[in-house]
Amino acid sequence: MTKQISTVCVIGAGTMGSGIAAQVANAGGRVLLLDIAAGEGSRNAVTEKALERIAKSDPPLLMKPGNIERIAIGNIEDDLAKVKECDWIVEAIVERLDIKRNLYRSLLPHLKEGALVSSNTSTIPIALLMEDMPDALRKRFCITHFFNPVRYMRLLELVRGEETEDAVIDTLARYNDEVLGKGVVRCGDTPGFLGNRVGVFAMQAAIHEAMELGIDIEDADAVFGRPMGIPKTGAFGLYDLIGVDLMADVVRSLRSILPQGDAFHEVGAENDLINSQIEKGFTGNKGKGGFYARIDGEAKALDLKTGAWRARKKEQPELAMRAERDGLGVLLADNSPQGEFAWRVLARILTYSASLIPEVTLSPQDIDDAMKLGYNWIRGPFELIDEIGAQALAERLEADGRYVPEFLREAADAEREGDRCFYRANGKALEVRHWGNTFRPANLPDGVVRFHLTRQTLSPEFGNASADCFRIGEDVLLVEFHTKANALDDKSMEIVRAAAEAESRGVLIHNDAQHFSAGVNLERFKAFIEQEDWSGMDRFLHDFQLAVETQLYCSKPVVGAPSGLALGGGYEVLAHCDRLVAHANTVFGLVEAAVGVVPGGGGVKETYWRWYQATGDWEKAAWNTFNQIGYGRTASSPDLAADLTYFLPQRDRQVMNRDRLVTAALAEIDAMAGGYEPRQRPQFQLAGSDAYAAMVEFLEKGRAKGHFMPHDVTVASQIAWIVTGGEDGQGGMIEEQDMFAREREAFLRLARTPQTLARISGMLAGSGIPRN
């Protein structure tokens, strides 16, 4: 069997096939993308249009536009013989058994020796796909079920058949993990596998209970969302995002393949309201709306009782806000209809998940991983039970007259005797309860570290409400932010500074939350402005700058390992690291101008210095910095960030699998630790008054043409002032401390304007940034 995969054929150029092809190209592989031949015009019209969709996709499927050149196209009538050049053939065509089987037969003469074959199906068992197929194909065939969008969704369900050889599974697991960046969950060939079986059930449970209890959809999504560690779309919002019509088909499909006694049938019946919305063309975000819509310019929500549109609520229910802050216990202790909704939904999801052991898998980690990787849950069902307590959950289920699965009862009995429910630390190892009342080590491939799991085996060296510092590996301090969206505040930066000053071989700044950091806490700045506490604001900025300066010039290497958003103040922390080891989907940017301020934590300074290093010309560096920060330019990958100097390929590196960031970052620290010396403090030359005048002229012309709003001009003028010295600037050399001070001065100047308060308030309220 093939052990190295370099060329992949994807057959089926629809949404999933195009996404798989794009991700292989992102990883540097060569791709042959095939579909049916067109009846008119170009024979490759179907795949040509697929390439166009890939190139125009938003969010982008490609990490940089040039990656599309790795995708060759064709059709299955003229080009099937080219399959002989491919190491792996992925079928992603329509979910029709007869069509799939006909394709496999036509492939047989063209497969090279050792080539692997898989299907992206989510509904058809391997036994049916491979019925009457030659043994040679059955041994090399499996299911590789990707989630959409392929670039961003981390889960790959790898499903083996009875005759699939171990080498096939091992090779595809390794390739999809290390090369394509997937979290691979190995599944049995059972209906719905793991992700959709639990994920769709959870959505249906929330919709079913909301309709039963008459809960408004906004309240249902708010409760069945962040308080439970589930994305804020909840159930109704996720239906709209995926497509109401598509979800209705998925539900029908699961209903058709799950056994009659399965609890899915209680929540997955045909839904008259959903069918009516589809008939009216309300198919979700891709159409006129679904459960939510904009009608005549106004935000509307569907009334579940009447089926009519009403004004969409703007305020979140107080219960949801308290529960997000204080935990699941708040939901379970609440006796309101919203509290009853939360209990019923959790009771259904948690008992359903427990009932799948041992039928579907022996390990709860498989189900938890599937939900975290495939549905972006922060905690899987069994991690939620650990928070609630298996004993407390089982007792309430029994009091409610509900079914208690055997696996949950087993954990509850063990908890009564002082044992942990499903996850426990055994020294430095994390163990997971399996069927049969046994614990086994958490199952992770070599080199994979998910810090939210590792954390359970550690105690912080020091920490506070916003961040913690742990000692890991060979005497490395890991700084983990843990505020909402990892927004940075004074306490976050206290830990950054303390880690830089503490004894260690190096510092790693990392977390495996959805986002590294969305920036500085705007609520804090709004309070400063409303209280006119300018000295407090200046002190905050000074302390932030002192923390990143200490980090940059400390006696040991500091590596940042981001994933998700790394914006504003979050990026400023990274800009003051010695190196970055970034996930390939990290979004970088200094976006402060949008809310009416300038970067105040060294972001302007470091951007100016990087552009000077790249160009050797202070005036060019000033203009590049002025444009980049003034327009708030962001980059959706390290490849694109390199064009903006946010990411420096000559020293930084990117990693496809975010679960491998920690291992890669520790290797970088090891490489730097011996004989480490921090960078020498640079001096900066201001670009001078002529450059400042030219920048202001550019802004005024733009305002006259309607390109810029008045406050845009004010903000950008302050960026120009920082890097040029302003209208009196002489172009002299200044120290790094002076650049820090200029950022603070410009920030405070802008913070005193009413336009900045309006912009920050609009951003926090979710009403958008006013055009002022």
GROMACS .gro file of C-alpha atoms in nm, residues 17-424:
model
  408
   17GLY     CA    1  -1.507   1.794  -0.337
   18SER     CA    2  -1.392   2.147  -0.410
   19GLY     CA    3  -1.311   2.200  -0.044
   20ILE     CA    4  -1.107   1.880  -0.023
   21ALA     CA    5  -0.918   1.971  -0.342
   22ALA     CA    6  -0.841   2.320  -0.210
   23GLN     CA    7  -0.710   2.187   0.121
   24VAL     CA    8  -0.478   1.936  -0.049
   25ALA     CA    9  -0.349   2.225  -0.262
   26ASN     CA   10  -0.303   2.437   0.052
   27ALA     CA   11  -0.088   2.160   0.193
   28GLY     CA   12   0.136   2.161  -0.114
   29GLY     CA   13  -0.009   1.851  -0.281
   30ARG     CA   14  -0.098   1.808  -0.646
   31VAL     CA   15  -0.469   1.757  -0.716
   32LEU     CA   16  -0.670   1.618  -1.006
   33LEU     CA   17  -1.030   1.739  -0.974
   34LEU     CA   18  -1.281   1.549  -1.190
   35ASP     CA   19  -1.656   1.563  -1.243
   36ILE     CA   20  -1.901   1.472  -1.517
   37ALA     CA   21  -1.843   1.599  -1.870
   38ALA     CA   22  -2.062   1.889  -1.973
   39GLY     CA   23  -2.311   1.829  -2.253
   40GLU     CA   24  -2.245   2.165  -2.419
   41GLY     CA   25  -1.947   2.398  -2.448
   42SER     CA   26  -1.631   2.303  -2.267
   43ARG     CA   27  -1.617   1.938  -2.165
   44ASN     CA   28  -1.466   2.055  -1.832
   45ALA     CA   29  -1.728   2.322  -1.766
   46VAL     CA   30  -1.825   2.168  -1.429
   47THR     CA   31  -1.472   2.166  -1.289
   48GLU     CA   32  -1.393   2.504  -1.448
   49LYS     CA   33  -1.682   2.654  -1.254
   50ALA     CA   34  -1.558   2.475  -0.942
   51LEU     CA   35  -1.221   2.647  -0.980
   52GLU     CA   36  -1.400   2.981  -1.013
   53ARG     CA   37  -1.595   2.914  -0.692
   54ILE     CA   38  -1.277   2.815  -0.510
   55ALA     CA   39  -1.102   3.133  -0.623
   56LYS     CA   40  -1.394   3.356  -0.517
   57SER     CA   41  -1.492   3.172  -0.198
   58ASP     CA   42  -1.562   3.371   0.118
   59PRO     CA   43  -1.430   3.276   0.363
   60PRO     CA   44  -1.145   3.176   0.134
   61LEU     CA   45  -1.084   2.806   0.079
   62LEU     CA   46  -0.728   2.882  -0.034
   63MET     CA   47  -0.461   3.002   0.205
   64LYS     CA   48  -0.313   3.205  -0.079
   65PRO     CA   49  -0.448   3.254  -0.433
   66GLY     CA   50  -0.152   3.088  -0.603
   67ASN     CA   51  -0.238   2.753  -0.447
   68ILE     CA   52  -0.507   2.706  -0.711
   69GLU     CA   53  -0.233   2.637  -0.964
   70ARG     CA   54  -0.181   2.298  -0.796
   71ILE     CA   55  -0.531   2.187  -0.900
   72ALA     CA   56  -0.563   2.028  -1.244
   73ILE     CA   57  -0.913   1.966  -1.377
   74GLY     CA   58  -1.084   1.722  -1.609
   75ASN     CA   59  -1.390   1.501  -1.646
   76ILE     CA   60  -1.457   1.134  -1.580
   77GLU     CA   61  -1.525   1.052  -1.946
   78ASP     CA   62  -1.203   1.189  -2.094
   79ASP     CA   63  -0.959   1.193  -1.804
   80LEU     CA   64  -1.024   0.892  -1.584
   81ALA     CA   65  -0.703   0.728  -1.703
   82LYS     CA   66  -0.509   1.007  -1.527
   83VAL     CA   67  -0.609   0.846  -1.199
   84LYS     CA   68  -0.315   0.609  -1.248
   85GLU     CA   69  -0.087   0.895  -1.139
   86CYS     CA   70  -0.266   0.941  -0.806
   87ASP     CA   71  -0.185   0.797  -0.464
   88TRP     CA   72  -0.528   0.860  -0.314
   89ILE     CA   73  -0.866   0.885  -0.486
   90VAL     CA   74  -1.144   1.057  -0.291
   91GLU     CA   75  -1.499   1.016  -0.415
   92ALA     CA   76  -1.729   1.307  -0.322
   93ILE     CA   77  -2.021   1.267  -0.563
   94VAL     CA   78  -2.398   1.260  -0.509
   95GLU     CA   79  -2.527   1.034  -0.229
   96ARG     CA   80  -2.661   0.770  -0.465
   97LEU     CA   81  -2.543   0.414  -0.408
   98ASP     CA   82  -2.585   0.307  -0.770
   99ILE     CA   83  -2.387   0.602  -0.907
  100LYS     CA   84  -2.106   0.554  -0.655
  101ARG     CA   85  -2.076   0.182  -0.730
  102ASN     CA   86  -2.068   0.246  -1.106
  103LEU     CA   87  -1.787   0.497  -1.051
  104TYR     CA   88  -1.584   0.249  -0.846
  105ARG     CA   89  -1.613  -0.013  -1.120
  106SER     CA   90  -1.496   0.236  -1.382
  107LEU     CA   91  -1.199   0.327  -1.161
  108LEU     CA   92  -1.070  -0.027  -1.124
  109PRO     CA   93  -0.868  -0.051  -1.448
  110HIS     CA   94  -0.693   0.279  -1.377
  111LEU     CA   95  -0.581   0.241  -1.015
  112LYS     CA   96  -0.207   0.216  -0.970
  113GLU     CA   97  -0.070  -0.048  -0.738
  114GLY     CA   98  -0.109   0.056  -0.376
  115ALA     CA   99  -0.340   0.352  -0.445
  116LEU     CA  100  -0.593   0.425  -0.170
  117VAL     CA  101  -0.963   0.485  -0.239
  118SER     CA  102  -1.217   0.648  -0.010
  119SER     CA  103  -1.564   0.798  -0.011
  120ASN     CA  104  -1.677   1.118   0.157
  121THR     CA  105  -2.022   0.971   0.219
  122SER     CA  106  -2.192   1.040   0.548
  123THR     CA  107  -2.490   0.807   0.504
  124ILE     CA  108  -2.403   0.494   0.305
  125PRO     CA  109  -2.234   0.201   0.486
  126ILE     CA  110  -1.911   0.059   0.345
  127ALA     CA  111  -2.075  -0.284   0.330
  128LEU     CA  112  -2.317  -0.153   0.067
  129LEU     CA  113  -2.056   0.052  -0.119
  130MET     CA  114  -1.825  -0.249  -0.151
  131GLU     CA  115  -2.083  -0.521  -0.212
  132ASP     CA  116  -1.962  -0.747  -0.496
  133MET     CA  117  -1.647  -0.539  -0.542
  134PRO     CA  118  -1.312  -0.716  -0.594
  135ASP     CA  119  -1.112  -0.802  -0.283
  136ALA     CA  120  -0.827  -0.578  -0.401
  137LEU     CA  121  -1.055  -0.274  -0.382
  138ARG     CA  122  -1.225  -0.376  -0.058
  139LYS     CA  123  -0.887  -0.398   0.116
  140ARG     CA  124  -0.781  -0.047   0.012
  141PHE     CA  125  -1.120   0.124   0.057
  142CYS     CA  126  -1.253   0.327   0.350
  143ILE     CA  127  -1.465   0.634   0.426
  144THR     CA  128  -1.299   0.972   0.483
  145HIS     CA  129  -1.581   1.198   0.599
  146PHE     CA  130  -1.476   1.563   0.595
  147PHE     CA  131  -1.681   1.848   0.741
  148ASN     CA  132  -1.769   2.169   0.558
  149PRO     CA  133  -1.595   2.407   0.504
  150VAL     CA  134  -1.303   2.167   0.473
  151ARG     CA  135  -1.032   2.427   0.533
  152TYR     CA  136  -1.180   2.543   0.862
  153MET     CA  137  -1.358   2.241   1.013
  154ARG     CA  138  -1.103   2.024   1.186
  155LEU     CA  139  -1.278   1.686   1.204
  156LEU     CA  140  -1.210   1.394   0.973
  157GLU     CA  141  -1.405   1.077   1.050
  158LEU     CA  142  -1.203   0.780   0.924
  159VAL     CA  143  -1.424   0.474   0.885
  160ARG     CA  144  -1.290   0.129   0.805
  161GLY     CA  145  -1.472  -0.163   0.654
  162GLU     CA  146  -1.444  -0.522   0.770
  163GLU     CA  147  -1.174  -0.592   0.509
  164THR     CA  148  -0.990  -0.257   0.508
  165GLU     CA  149  -0.621  -0.315   0.573
  166ASP     CA  150  -0.456  -0.149   0.871
  167ALA     CA  151  -0.197   0.019   0.647
  168VAL     CA  152  -0.472   0.203   0.460
  169ILE     CA  153  -0.618   0.348   0.778
  170ASP     CA  154  -0.278   0.432   0.926
  171THR     CA  155  -0.156   0.605   0.610
  172LEU     CA  156  -0.470   0.815   0.570
  173ALA     CA  157  -0.478   0.900   0.941
  174ARG     CA  158  -0.120   1.021   0.932
  175TYR     CA  159  -0.161   1.218   0.607
  176ASN     CA  160  -0.482   1.390   0.715
  177ASP     CA  161  -0.337   1.474   1.056
  178GLU     CA  162   0.014   1.587   0.968
  179VAL     CA  163  -0.039   1.720   0.616
  180LEU     CA  164  -0.402   1.835   0.586
  181GLY     CA  165  -0.425   1.942   0.951
  182LYS     CA  166  -0.723   1.732   1.058
  183GLY     CA  167  -0.818   1.589   1.391
  184VAL     CA  168  -0.878   1.227   1.293
  185VAL     CA  169  -1.140   1.024   1.478
  186ARG     CA  170  -1.147   0.659   1.380
  187CYS     CA  171  -1.505   0.534   1.366
  188GLY     CA  172  -1.690   0.212   1.313
  189ASP     CA  173  -1.921   0.176   1.014
  190THR     CA  174  -2.232   0.274   1.210
  191PRO     CA  175  -2.518   0.507   1.099
  192GLY     CA  176  -2.418   0.873   1.105
  193PHE     CA  177  -2.073   0.781   1.246
  194LEU     CA  178  -2.010   1.011   1.546
  195GLY     CA  179  -2.014   1.381   1.457
  196ASN     CA  180  -2.345   1.405   1.277
  197ARG     CA  181  -2.513   1.142   1.487
  198VAL     CA  182  -2.461   1.346   1.803
  199GLY     CA  183  -2.441   1.693   1.646
  200VAL     CA  184  -2.762   1.672   1.445
  201PHE     CA  185  -2.937   1.506   1.740
  202ALA     CA  186  -2.832   1.799   1.959
  203MET     CA  187  -2.970   2.054   1.713
  204GLN     CA  188  -3.295   1.861   1.678
  205ALA     CA  189  -3.328   1.828   2.054
  206ALA     CA  190  -3.296   2.206   2.096
  207ILE     CA  191  -3.548   2.279   1.820
  208HIS     CA  192  -3.791   2.016   1.949
  209GLU     CA  193  -3.781   2.142   2.308
  210ALA     CA  194  -3.807   2.508   2.206
  211MET     CA  195  -4.123   2.427   2.011
  212GLU     CA  196  -4.264   2.214   2.295
  213LEU     CA  197  -4.206   2.486   2.554
  214GLY     CA  198  -4.282   2.788   2.335
  215ILE     CA  199  -3.933   2.939   2.379
  216ASP     CA  200  -3.849   3.226   2.145
  217ILE     CA  201  -3.578   3.124   1.901
  218GLU     CA  202  -3.340   3.403   2.012
  219ASP     CA  203  -3.368   3.286   2.373
  220ALA     CA  204  -3.326   2.922   2.274
  221ASP     CA  205  -3.011   2.999   2.074
  222ALA     CA  206  -2.873   3.215   2.355
  223VAL     CA  207  -2.919   2.936   2.611
  224PHE     CA  208  -2.822   2.651   2.377
  225GLY     CA  209  -2.505   2.832   2.281
  226ARG     CA  210  -2.222   2.991   2.470
  227PRO     CA  211  -2.348   2.892   2.819
  228MET     CA  212  -2.313   2.528   2.710
  229GLY     CA  213  -1.984   2.589   2.529
  230ILE     CA  214  -2.155   2.568   2.189
  231PRO     CA  215  -2.114   2.833   1.914
  232LYS     CA  216  -2.342   3.134   1.950
  233THR     CA  217  -2.546   3.032   1.645
  234GLY     CA  218  -2.720   2.782   1.872
  235ALA     CA  219  -2.960   2.553   1.683
  236PHE     CA  220  -3.186   2.783   1.481
  237GLY     CA  221  -2.897   3.005   1.374
  238LEU     CA  222  -2.693   2.700   1.271
  239TYR     CA  223  -2.988   2.570   1.066
  240ASP     CA  224  -2.988   2.902   0.879
  241LEU     CA  225  -2.611   2.893   0.834
  242ILE     CA  226  -2.603   2.539   0.694
  243GLY     CA  227  -2.929   2.573   0.501
  244VAL     CA  228  -3.276   2.486   0.630
  245ASP     CA  229  -3.345   2.268   0.325
  246LEU     CA  230  -3.011   2.088   0.354
  247MET     CA  231  -3.063   2.024   0.724
  248ALA     CA  232  -3.412   1.885   0.656
  249ASP     CA  233  -3.253   1.640   0.409
  250VAL     CA  234  -2.983   1.544   0.662
  251VAL     CA  235  -3.249   1.476   0.925
  252ARG     CA  236  -3.450   1.262   0.683
  253SER     CA  237  -3.136   1.070   0.591
  254LEU     CA  238  -3.048   0.996   0.953
  255ARG     CA  239  -3.406   0.902   1.025
  256SER     CA  240  -3.396   0.650   0.741
  257ILE     CA  241  -3.075   0.476   0.854
  258LEU     CA  242  -3.108   0.478   1.234
  259PRO     CA  243  -3.290   0.186   1.400
  260GLN     CA  244  -3.649   0.238   1.508
  261GLY     CA  245  -3.569   0.235   1.879
  262ASP     CA  246  -3.311   0.513   1.848
  263ALA     CA  247  -3.391   0.829   2.049
  264PHE     CA  248  -3.326   1.037   1.736
  265HIS     CA  249  -3.677   0.956   1.613
  266GLU     CA  250  -3.827   1.140   1.913
  267VAL     CA  251  -3.679   1.471   1.795
  268GLY     CA  252  -3.624   1.409   1.423
  269ALA     CA  253  -3.977   1.374   1.286
  270GLU     CA  254  -4.103   1.576   0.990
  271ASN     CA  255  -4.158   1.936   1.099
  272ASP     CA  256  -4.446   2.125   0.941
  273LEU     CA  257  -4.304   2.467   1.023
  274ILE     CA  258  -3.965   2.388   0.871
  275ASN     CA  259  -4.125   2.238   0.560
  276SER     CA  260  -4.343   2.548   0.524
  277GLN     CA  261  -4.039   2.776   0.543
  278ILE     CA  262  -3.866   2.576   0.271
  279GLU     CA  263  -4.176   2.591   0.048
  280LYS     CA  264  -4.180   2.970   0.088
  281GLY     CA  265  -3.814   2.996  -0.013
  282PHE     CA  266  -3.682   3.066   0.337
  283THR     CA  267  -3.396   2.817   0.309
  284GLY     CA  268  -3.145   2.996   0.533
  285ASN     CA  269  -2.871   3.252   0.490
  286LYS     CA  270  -2.815   3.149   0.128
  287GLY     CA  271  -3.173   3.249   0.048
  288LYS     CA  272  -3.424   3.492   0.196
  289GLY     CA  273  -3.350   3.380   0.549
  290GLY     CA  274  -3.476   3.083   0.747
  291PHE     CA  275  -3.563   3.119   1.113
  292TYR     CA  276  -3.406   3.464   1.102
  293ALA     CA  277  -3.440   3.710   0.815
  294ARG     CA  278  -3.417   4.072   0.712
  295ILE     CA  279  -3.751   4.183   0.578
  296ASP     CA  280  -3.795   4.537   0.446
  297GLY     CA  281  -3.460   4.621   0.601
  298GLU     CA  282  -3.559   4.508   0.951
  299ALA     CA  283  -3.423   4.213   1.151
  300LYS     CA  284  -3.697   3.955   1.204
  301ALA     CA  285  -3.732   3.626   1.387
  302LEU     CA  286  -3.983   3.350   1.324
  303ASP     CA  287  -4.251   3.304   1.590
  304LEU     CA  288  -4.262   2.929   1.656
  305LYS     CA  289  -4.625   2.941   1.772
  306THR     CA  290  -4.777   3.136   1.483
  307GLY     CA  291  -4.523   3.092   1.204
  308ALA     CA  292  -4.532   3.469   1.153
  309TRP     CA  293  -4.241   3.713   1.149
  310ARG     CA  294  -4.184   3.948   1.442
  311ALA     CA  295  -3.912   4.194   1.539
  312ARG     CA  296  -3.594   4.019   1.640
  313LYS     CA  297  -3.493   4.064   2.002
  314LYS     CA  298  -3.169   4.253   2.059
  315GLU     CA  299  -3.108   4.173   2.424
  316GLN     CA  300  -2.980   3.837   2.545
  317PRO     CA  301  -3.176   3.671   2.826
  318GLU     CA  302  -3.026   3.741   3.166
  319LEU     CA  303  -3.005   3.367   3.238
  320ALA     CA  304  -2.781   3.309   2.937
  321MET     CA  305  -2.545   3.589   3.037
  322ARG     CA  306  -2.518   3.462   3.396
  323ALA     CA  307  -2.463   3.105   3.283
  324GLU     CA  308  -2.194   3.204   3.035
  325ARG     CA  309  -2.012   3.379   3.317
  326ASP     CA  310  -2.073   3.135   3.602
  327GLY     CA  311  -2.118   2.793   3.443
  328LEU     CA  312  -2.370   2.521   3.369
  329GLY     CA  313  -2.490   2.507   3.727
  330VAL     CA  314  -2.673   2.836   3.672
  331LEU     CA  315  -2.880   2.680   3.393
  332LEU     CA  316  -2.959   2.366   3.586
  333ALA     CA  317  -3.065   2.556   3.900
  334ASP     CA  318  -3.305   2.784   3.713
  335ASN     CA  319  -3.679   2.712   3.731
  336SER     CA  320  -3.792   2.947   3.454
  337PRO     CA  321  -3.911   2.816   3.115
  338GLN     CA  322  -3.563   2.893   2.981
  339GLY     CA  323  -3.409   2.690   3.263
  340GLU     CA  324  -3.647   2.402   3.192
  341PHE     CA  325  -3.549   2.424   2.825
  342ALA     CA  326  -3.182   2.403   2.915
  343TRP     CA  327  -3.237   2.100   3.136
  344ARG     CA  328  -3.445   1.911   2.881
  345VAL     CA  329  -3.196   1.973   2.601
  346LEU     CA  330  -2.897   1.875   2.814
  347ALA     CA  331  -3.078   1.567   2.944
  348ARG     CA  332  -3.146   1.450   2.589
  349ILE     CA  333  -2.796   1.520   2.454
  350LEU     CA  334  -2.605   1.373   2.746
  351THR     CA  335  -2.813   1.056   2.775
  352TYR     CA  336  -2.803   1.003   2.398
  353SER     CA  337  -2.425   1.039   2.395
  354ALA     CA  338  -2.384   0.796   2.684
  355SER     CA  339  -2.619   0.548   2.516
  356LEU     CA  340  -2.380   0.521   2.218
  357ILE     CA  341  -2.121   0.346   2.437
  358PRO     CA  342  -2.036   0.065   2.372
  359GLU     CA  343  -2.255   0.032   2.059
  360VAL     CA  344  -2.070   0.295   1.852
  361THR     CA  345  -1.742   0.340   2.040
  362LEU     CA  346  -1.583   0.222   2.363
  363SER     CA  347  -1.436   0.565   2.448
  364PRO     CA  348  -1.619   0.888   2.536
  365GLN     CA  349  -1.317   1.079   2.406
  366ASP     CA  350  -1.415   0.981   2.051
  367ILE     CA  351  -1.754   1.147   2.091
  368ASP     CA  352  -1.610   1.451   2.269
  369ASP     CA  353  -1.344   1.493   2.000
  370ALA     CA  354  -1.603   1.464   1.724
  371MET     CA  355  -1.816   1.740   1.874
  372LYS     CA  356  -1.523   1.971   1.944
  373LEU     CA  357  -1.356   1.919   1.608
  374GLY     CA  358  -1.666   1.890   1.390
  375TYR     CA  359  -1.913   2.125   1.558
  376ASN     CA  360  -1.677   2.366   1.739
  377TRP     CA  361  -1.806   2.280   2.085
  378ILE     CA  362  -1.571   2.393   2.359
  379ARG     CA  363  -1.650   2.083   2.563
  380GLY     CA  364  -1.785   1.750   2.447
  381PRO     CA  365  -2.086   1.579   2.608
  382PHE     CA  366  -1.878   1.378   2.857
  383GLU     CA  367  -1.674   1.683   2.954
  384LEU     CA  368  -2.009   1.854   3.024
  385ILE     CA  369  -2.109   1.561   3.244
  386ASP     CA  370  -1.779   1.595   3.431
  387GLU     CA  371  -1.871   1.958   3.504
  388ILE     CA  372  -2.223   1.869   3.619
  389GLY     CA  373  -2.126   1.549   3.798
  390ALA     CA  374  -2.240   1.205   3.680
  391GLN     CA  375  -2.407   1.133   4.013
  392ALA     CA  376  -2.606   1.458   4.016
  393LEU     CA  377  -2.708   1.407   3.653
  394ALA     CA  378  -2.818   1.047   3.704
  395GLU     CA  379  -3.020   1.137   4.014
  396ARG     CA  380  -3.203   1.419   3.837
  397LEU     CA  381  -3.272   1.199   3.536
  398GLU     CA  382  -3.421   0.934   3.763
  399ALA     CA  383  -3.629   1.193   3.948
  400ASP     CA  384  -3.759   1.310   3.612
  401GLY     CA  385  -3.846   0.956   3.508
  402ARG     CA  386  -3.585   0.961   3.232
  403TYR     CA  387  -3.365   0.681   3.106
  404VAL     CA  388  -3.017   0.654   3.260
  405PRO     CA  389  -2.778   0.473   3.023
  406GLU     CA  390  -2.561   0.201   3.174
  407PHE     CA  391  -2.235   0.383   3.100
  408LEU     CA  392  -2.358   0.696   3.280
  409ARG     CA  393  -2.482   0.486   3.573
  410GLU     CA  394  -2.142   0.319   3.593
  411ALA     CA  395  -1.968   0.660   3.613
  412ALA     CA  396  -2.218   0.784   3.873
  413ASP     CA  397  -2.155   0.480   4.095
  414ALA     CA  398  -1.779   0.534   4.067
  415GLU     CA  399  -1.819   0.901   4.157
  416ARG     CA  400  -2.007   0.807   4.473
  417GLU     CA  401  -1.697   0.612   4.571
  418GLY     CA  402  -1.472   0.910   4.511
  419ASP     CA  403  -1.355   0.840   4.156
  420ARG     CA  404  -1.372   1.087   3.866
  421CYS     CA  405  -1.650   1.057   3.611
  422PHE     CA  406  -1.488   1.039   3.268
  423TYR     CA  407  -1.153   1.224   3.269
  424ARG     CA  408  -0.891   1.208   3.542
   0.00000   0.00000   0.00000
